[in-house]
Each structure stands twice: as structure tokens, then as C-alpha cells.
Tab-separated table of C-alpha atoms in Angstrom:
chain	number	residue	atom	x	y	z
A	1	MET	CA	4.343	31.698	13.991
A	2	SER	CA	2.248	29.442	16.223
A	3	GLU	CA	3.237	25.863	16.854
A	4	PRO	CA	1.088	23.244	15.109
A	5	ILE	CA	-1.215	21.419	17.487
A	6	PRO	CA	-2.589	17.872	17.318
A	7	VAL	CA	-5.986	17.362	15.721
A	8	SER	CA	-8.411	14.663	16.813
A	9	ARG	CA	-11.697	13.814	15.109
A	10	THR	CA	-14.211	10.998	15.231
A	11	VAL	CA	-14.384	9.573	11.719
A	12	ASP	CA	-16.538	6.826	10.230
A	13	HIS	CA	-14.378	3.952	11.484
A	14	GLY	CA	-12.804	5.181	14.699
A	15	THR	CA	-10.906	8.141	16.099
A	16	ALA	CA	-8.340	9.730	13.816
A	17	LYS	CA	-5.526	11.908	15.102
A	18	LEU	CA	-3.059	14.111	13.257
A	19	MET	CA	0.064	14.744	15.300
A	20	PRO	CA	2.770	17.203	14.212
A	21	ASP	CA	6.363	15.990	13.970
A	22	VAL	CA	8.485	18.181	16.247
A	23	ASP	CA	11.528	17.589	14.021
A	24	ARG	CA	9.965	18.616	10.681
A	25	ASP	CA	8.029	21.864	10.290
A	26	ARG	CA	5.027	20.711	8.241
A	27	ALA	CA	5.086	16.965	8.804
A	28	TRP	CA	2.247	14.994	10.347
A	29	LEU	CA	1.548	11.482	11.607
A	30	LEU	CA	-1.946	10.073	11.107
A	31	THR	CA	-3.238	7.448	13.521
A	32	VAL	CA	-6.631	5.736	13.656
A	33	ASP	CA	-7.603	4.285	17.030
A	34	GLY	CA	-3.951	4.599	18.032
A	35	ALA	CA	-2.572	2.592	15.091
A	36	PRO	CA	-0.127	4.531	12.882
A	37	GLN	CA	-1.580	4.848	9.378
A	38	SER	CA	0.391	7.443	7.429
A	39	TYR	CA	3.100	10.054	7.624
A	40	VAL	CA	3.172	13.149	5.422
A	41	ASP	CA	5.646	16.005	5.060
A	42	LEU	CA	3.794	18.749	3.169
A	43	ASP	CA	7.090	20.425	2.230
A	44	ALA	CA	8.740	17.196	1.050
A	45	PRO	CA	6.207	14.879	-0.619
A	46	THR	CA	8.967	12.477	-1.680
A	47	HIS	CA	9.924	11.864	1.967
A	48	LEU	CA	8.535	8.460	2.939
A	49	GLU	CA	8.904	7.794	6.657
A	50	PHE	CA	7.442	4.323	7.161
A	51	GLU	CA	9.357	1.242	5.994
A	52	TYR	CA	6.458	-0.175	3.973
A	53	ALA	CA	5.795	3.212	2.337
A	54	ARG	CA	9.420	3.449	1.263
A	55	ARG	CA	9.150	0.022	-0.354
A	56	LEU	CA	5.929	0.988	-2.118
A	57	GLY	CA	7.842	3.998	-3.413
A	58	HIS	CA	10.638	1.778	-4.712
A	59	VAL	CA	8.121	-0.371	-6.577
A	60	LEU	CA	6.428	2.691	-8.039
A	61	ASP	CA	9.828	4.043	-9.113
A	62	THR	CA	10.710	0.831	-10.957
A	63	ALA	CA	7.269	0.077	-12.409
A	64	ALA	CA	7.998	2.207	-15.497
A	65	GLU	CA	10.728	4.432	-16.858
A	66	PRO	CA	11.568	7.326	-14.469
A	67	GLY	CA	9.268	10.316	-14.648
A	68	ARG	CA	6.689	8.719	-16.956
A	69	PRO	CA	3.163	9.755	-15.961
A	70	LEU	CA	1.005	6.845	-14.858
A	71	ASP	CA	-2.663	6.217	-14.200
A	72	VAL	CA	-2.611	5.035	-10.590
A	73	LEU	CA	-5.484	3.622	-8.559
A	74	HIS	CA	-4.990	3.717	-4.796
A	75	LEU	CA	-7.194	1.450	-2.694
A	76	GLY	CA	-7.011	2.958	0.785
A	77	GLY	CA	-6.310	6.633	1.291
A	78	GLY	CA	-4.740	7.285	4.674
A	79	ALA	CA	-3.107	10.706	4.578
A	80	LEU	CA	-2.601	10.413	0.781
A	81	THR	CA	1.135	9.805	1.184
A	82	LEU	CA	1.635	7.745	-1.988
A	83	PRO	CA	-0.573	9.958	-4.205
A	84	ARG	CA	1.580	12.926	-3.154
A	85	TYR	CA	4.731	10.924	-3.878
A	86	ALA	CA	3.524	9.847	-7.325
A	87	ALA	CA	2.456	13.390	-8.189
A	88	ALA	CA	5.941	14.647	-7.288
A	89	THR	CA	7.973	11.891	-8.939
A	90	ARG	CA	5.742	11.356	-11.979
A	91	PRO	CA	4.207	14.750	-12.844
A	92	GLY	CA	1.140	14.519	-15.022
A	93	SER	CA	-0.033	11.255	-13.494
A	94	ARG	CA	-3.784	10.777	-13.105
A	95	GLN	CA	-4.692	9.231	-9.781
A	96	ASP	CA	-7.843	7.916	-8.141
A	97	VAL	CA	-8.018	7.254	-4.405
A	98	VAL	CA	-10.729	4.992	-3.008
A	99	GLU	CA	-11.236	5.267	0.754
A	100	ALA	CA	-14.221	3.794	2.609
A	101	ASP	CA	-13.979	6.311	5.456
A	102	ARG	CA	-15.425	9.597	4.164
A	103	GLY	CA	-14.766	11.289	7.496
A	104	LEU	CA	-11.089	10.392	7.266
A	105	LEU	CA	-10.870	11.811	3.744
A	106	ASP	CA	-12.498	15.039	4.946
A	107	LEU	CA	-10.047	15.326	7.854
A	108	VAL	CA	-7.024	14.829	5.591
A	109	VAL	CA	-8.239	17.251	2.926
A	110	ASP	CA	-9.063	19.877	5.563
A	111	HIS	CA	-5.700	19.765	7.327
A	112	LEU	CA	-3.276	18.271	4.787
A	113	PRO	CA	-4.401	19.642	1.414
A	114	LEU	CA	-3.033	18.139	-1.770
A	115	PRO	CA	-0.804	20.248	-4.043
A	116	ALA	CA	-2.843	22.343	-6.469
A	117	ASP	CA	-1.237	20.697	-9.498
A	118	ALA	CA	-1.846	17.114	-8.340
A	119	ASP	CA	-4.439	15.353	-10.511
A	120	VAL	CA	-5.946	13.254	-7.723
A	121	THR	CA	-9.637	12.354	-7.503
A	122	LEU	CA	-10.996	11.105	-4.176
A	123	HIS	CA	-13.787	8.516	-3.988
A	124	PRO	CA	-15.464	7.681	-0.648
A	125	ALA	CA	-16.331	4.059	-1.402
A	126	ASP	CA	-15.561	0.441	-0.571
A	127	ALA	CA	-12.402	-0.662	-2.375
A	128	ARG	CA	-13.752	-3.907	-3.830
A	129	ALA	CA	-17.108	-2.457	-4.889
A	130	TRP	CA	-15.372	0.428	-6.652
A	131	LEU	CA	-12.846	-1.905	-8.277
A	132	GLU	CA	-15.562	-4.215	-9.601
A	133	ALA	CA	-17.357	-1.244	-11.204
A	134	ALA	CA	-14.254	0.478	-12.592
A	135	PRO	CA	-13.564	0.472	-16.351
A	136	PRO	CA	-11.366	-2.390	-17.593
A	137	ASP	CA	-7.795	-1.652	-18.714
A	138	SER	CA	-7.915	1.743	-17.017
A	139	ALA	CA	-4.917	1.704	-14.655
A	140	ASP	CA	-1.160	1.294	-14.983
A	141	VAL	CA	-0.719	0.621	-11.270
A	142	VAL	CA	-3.088	-0.467	-8.497
A	143	ILE	CA	-1.797	0.102	-4.967
A	144	ALA	CA	-3.760	-1.657	-2.224
A	145	ASP	CA	-3.097	-0.401	1.295
A	146	VAL	CA	-6.405	-1.132	2.975
A	147	PHE	CA	-6.643	-1.918	6.658
A	148	GLY	CA	-9.706	-2.093	8.857
A	149	GLY	CA	-7.936	-1.080	12.045
A	150	SER	CA	-4.760	-3.166	11.783
A	151	ARG	CA	-6.115	-5.942	9.554
A	152	VAL	CA	-6.704	-6.359	5.824
A	153	PRO	CA	-10.471	-6.896	5.369
A	154	ALA	CA	-11.463	-10.413	4.329
A	155	HIS	CA	-13.294	-9.374	1.140
A	156	LEU	CA	-10.027	-7.928	-0.204
A	157	THR	CA	-8.184	-11.254	0.000
A	158	THR	CA	-10.061	-13.485	-2.460
A	159	VAL	CA	-9.805	-14.801	-5.999
A	160	VAL	CA	-12.781	-12.673	-7.065
A	161	TYR	CA	-11.001	-9.574	-5.740
A	162	ALA	CA	-7.693	-10.510	-7.399
A	163	ARG	CA	-9.426	-11.001	-10.743
A	164	ALA	CA	-11.197	-7.658	-10.371
A	165	ALA	CA	-7.809	-5.987	-9.870
A	166	GLU	CA	-6.411	-7.805	-12.907
A	167	ARG	CA	-9.359	-6.669	-15.034
A	168	VAL	CA	-8.768	-2.993	-14.193
A	169	LEU	CA	-5.045	-3.126	-14.976
A	170	ARG	CA	-3.653	-2.688	-18.474
A	171	ALA	CA	-1.690	-5.564	-20.000
A	172	ASP	CA	1.631	-4.238	-18.692
A	173	GLY	CA	0.155	-2.999	-15.407
A	174	VAL	CA	1.360	-3.722	-11.876
A	175	TYR	CA	-0.610	-4.570	-8.731
A	176	LEU	CA	1.033	-4.045	-5.368
A	177	ALA	CA	-0.378	-4.604	-1.917
A	178	ASN	CA	0.802	-3.855	1.585
A	179	LEU	CA	0.128	-6.941	3.719
A	180	ALA	CA	1.181	-8.027	7.204
A	181	ASP	CA	1.856	-11.445	8.704
A	182	ALA	CA	4.250	-13.566	10.732
A	183	ALA	CA	5.534	-17.143	10.641
A	184	PRO	CA	4.212	-19.622	9.586
A	185	PHE	CA	2.794	-17.090	7.062
A	186	ALA	CA	-0.554	-18.786	6.437
A	187	PHE	CA	-2.120	-15.480	5.350
A	188	LEU	CA	0.783	-14.320	3.185
A	189	ARG	CA	1.093	-17.705	1.460
A	190	SER	CA	-2.653	-17.771	0.810
A	191	GLN	CA	-2.434	-14.332	-0.813
A	192	LEU	CA	0.361	-15.468	-3.118
A	193	ALA	CA	-1.724	-18.495	-4.113
A	194	THR	CA	-4.757	-16.283	-4.654
A	195	PHE	CA	-2.997	-13.799	-6.912
A	196	ALA	CA	-1.289	-16.616	-8.809
A	197	THR	CA	-4.773	-17.435	-10.163
A	198	ALA	CA	-4.954	-14.022	-11.878
A	199	PHE	CA	-1.345	-13.015	-12.644
A	200	GLU	CA	1.633	-14.736	-14.230
A	201	GLU	CA	4.397	-12.969	-12.254
A	202	LEU	CA	4.617	-12.629	-8.466
A	203	VAL	CA	7.217	-10.869	-6.311
A	204	LEU	CA	7.450	-10.536	-2.529
A	205	VAL	CA	9.377	-7.788	-0.713
A	206	ALA	CA	9.954	-7.870	3.038
A	207	GLU	CA	12.494	-7.189	5.741
A	208	PRO	CA	14.762	-10.243	6.200
A	209	GLY	CA	13.841	-10.634	9.854
A	210	VAL	CA	10.165	-10.928	8.939
A	211	LEU	CA	10.882	-13.542	6.254
A	212	ARG	CA	12.987	-15.525	8.731
A	213	GLY	CA	10.027	-15.632	11.103
A	214	ARG	CA	11.625	-13.451	13.769
A	215	ARG	CA	8.821	-10.915	13.996
A	216	PHE	CA	5.442	-9.800	12.701
A	217	GLY	CA	5.753	-7.244	9.932
A	218	ASN	CA	4.756	-5.843	6.586
A	219	ALA	CA	5.334	-7.528	3.237
A	220	LEU	CA	4.649	-6.194	-0.233
A	221	LEU	CA	3.003	-8.449	-2.789
A	222	ILE	CA	3.657	-7.454	-6.415
A	223	ALA	CA	1.689	-9.056	-9.243
A	224	SER	CA	1.842	-8.503	-12.997
A	225	HIS	CA	1.699	-10.281	-16.340
A	226	ARG	CA	5.103	-9.037	-17.457
A	227	PRO	CA	8.420	-9.778	-15.730
A	228	PHE	CA	9.168	-7.094	-13.179
A	229	ASP	CA	12.558	-5.342	-13.081
A	230	ILE	CA	13.803	-7.464	-10.188
A	231	ALA	CA	17.401	-6.232	-10.377
A	232	ALA	CA	16.449	-2.557	-10.124
A	233	LEU	CA	13.999	-3.206	-7.295
A	234	ALA	CA	16.503	-5.377	-5.407
A	235	ARG	CA	19.175	-2.668	-5.651
A	236	ARG	CA	16.842	-0.026	-4.260
A	237	THR	CA	15.451	-2.132	-1.426
A	238	ALA	CA	18.866	-3.452	-0.394
A	239	ALA	CA	20.342	0.063	-0.285
A	240	ASP	CA	17.463	1.543	1.713
A	241	VAL	CA	17.974	2.679	5.297
A	242	PHE	CA	15.529	-0.162	6.098
A	243	PRO	CA	16.932	-2.953	3.870
A	244	ALA	CA	14.539	-5.507	2.436
A	245	ARG	CA	14.790	-8.705	0.457
A	246	VAL	CA	13.132	-9.406	-2.885
A	247	GLU	CA	11.833	-12.942	-3.415
A	248	HIS	CA	10.673	-14.288	-6.787
A	249	GLY	CA	10.895	-17.338	-9.052
A	250	PRO	CA	11.757	-20.725	-7.505
A	251	ALA	CA	12.426	-19.263	-4.038
A	252	LEU	CA	8.978	-17.715	-3.971
A	253	ARG	CA	7.357	-20.931	-5.192
A	254	ASP	CA	9.097	-22.755	-2.342
A	255	PHE	CA	7.785	-20.130	0.104
A	256	LEU	CA	4.244	-20.517	-1.271
A	257	GLY	CA	4.358	-24.287	-0.725
A	258	ASP	CA	0.959	-25.996	-0.809
A	259	ALA	CA	-1.072	-22.884	0.055
A	260	ARG	CA	-4.493	-22.705	-1.565
A	261	PRO	CA	-6.300	-19.720	-3.132
A	262	VAL	CA	-8.911	-17.973	-0.996
A	263	ASP	CA	-12.591	-18.084	-1.994
A	264	ASP	CA	-15.193	-15.604	-0.765
A	265	GLU	CA	-16.744	-18.376	1.331
A	266	ASN	CA	-13.595	-19.027	3.408
A	267	ALA	CA	-11.994	-15.587	3.454
A	268	VAL	CA	-10.717	-14.185	6.740
A	269	PRO	CA	-8.991	-10.890	7.593
A	270	SER	CA	-5.223	-10.749	7.933
A	271	PRO	CA	-3.971	-11.749	11.401
A	272	GLU	CA	-4.232	-9.404	14.351
A	273	PRO	CA	-0.814	-7.829	15.020
A	274	PRO	CA	0.684	-8.677	18.409
A	275	ASP	CA	0.904	-5.868	20.944
A	276	GLY	CA	3.698	-3.503	20.059
A	277	ALA	CA	4.092	-4.732	16.465
A	278	PHE	CA	3.259	-1.312	15.051
A	279	THR	CA	4.127	1.470	17.439
A	280	ILE	CA	4.524	5.228	17.220
A	281	GLY	CA	8.045	6.569	17.279
């Protein structure tokens, strides 16, 4: 059997590379312009390699009773890591993936095909435009993991966008977004303020060192109208090989401070990561 070899292709928004993991037979790392985007093990779809992906998995696990099929909308495709995870952990789920880079979708489908029984529909489209046109009350979960290079695009940070996400979710639905920031957390605080205009409940999940301002890193924003199962989520994130902290209630309101919601007119992308913030290996 021949050894897998790296694949490189020019896609719509840069150069994408698929690199095999020498330690796992059918596992691949996806990078775009050198920035790690996704990791997939075709033989173990429930294996989540990246810290933020593991935390997204914990949220998905606790968003509804175990094994219950969900209608999931993924904004941002990458290597389709979370759609594979949801298909494996919640069989029968219906999933839509919206990815602006058609070339990237083609690369992933060509080299990392989805399981035959996964009900996943791929849409090459802009995340906000697709969200604004989607049927109301059509999703149980919306997962936003959209980065232009290493930054969240500005048009996906505003009140109009947050309200579009809220419109698509069912009454007991959950929105979760992978964001990135560092102290003094101007971007992260602004996102909490923005989503507070559309949702009653907010939760933040991040590695303690990031929350203490020691380094740049990922943070998950969770928004819903119903109280989230904080205890279950906190147990999972604390016990993970990459422990994280769950902030909510008064502590989160203190963190938010006097941050203001973001309008389309003053929206900016998330901050540029410092050199070495997200590295391979």
C-alpha cells in the first residue's frame, strides 16, 4: 500500500494543502495559506484534534439529549470535521454546510469524501447571504466557524447578522461561534454585546490562559433563548485534555463591561493573530 502524499491546490481564496498525519493512517490536516484550518481522521470521525473543535463537539453533545438527530447549519466548511462528527454522534441528523470557497469544497470532497450515510448538503455561498435567505425556524443548531485567512469577516460580526442567525434557529435552538481574540478583548466583548441584542442567554468557553490575557486564542460564543446545560458543558470542558473554562451569568456580564453592539457601518474583522499564535504541530 502506497504512502499518502500531500495535496496542494489553488482554491478561490488562497492555496489549500492536505497533509497526511504520519501517526494516523487516514488522517489529514487542511491548511489554507499556511494557516491550519481543519483536521480529519476518515476512520475515526469522532476524533477531534484541535482544541476549539473539541469544545465545539462538547457543545454539540450537550445541546440536546445524546443521540437525538438535529438539523444543523454549518457556516464555514473547512474539511467538514464537525459535520462528520455530528453524523457519527447523532445519526439521522440533517446538515447544511455553507462555504464561500467552492474550490475548497471541491478539494475536500475529492480527497476526503463524506460517509455515504451522512445527510450533508454542501452550498458554495457567502455565509451571511445564505443565512438571510434561509427559511425561518429551520435549524436546531447553527455553528459558525468562518475565517477569511485567520480573521472572522466583518460582515459576520454585526447585529443584522446575529438577528439573521436567531431567525433561522428554532425556539430552543443554539448558536455557537468559534472566535479568536486576546486581552483587552475588544472584539470578543463586542460580539457578546452584539449577540445579547438577539438572544437571552450567552455563554463563553475558553482556555483559562486566554481569559487571563496571557495569550491570543480561540473562544466559543454560545447563544440561545433557553438556559444552556452549563453543568454538563463545564464537566466536559474541564475534563478535556485541553481544559477550558465556562463563563456565564454575572461573571460574563462583568467580562462584557460597557462593550457596545456592532453595526454594519462600524464592523471590522476579528484581530490579526500574532505570529506563531496558530501553528502546525
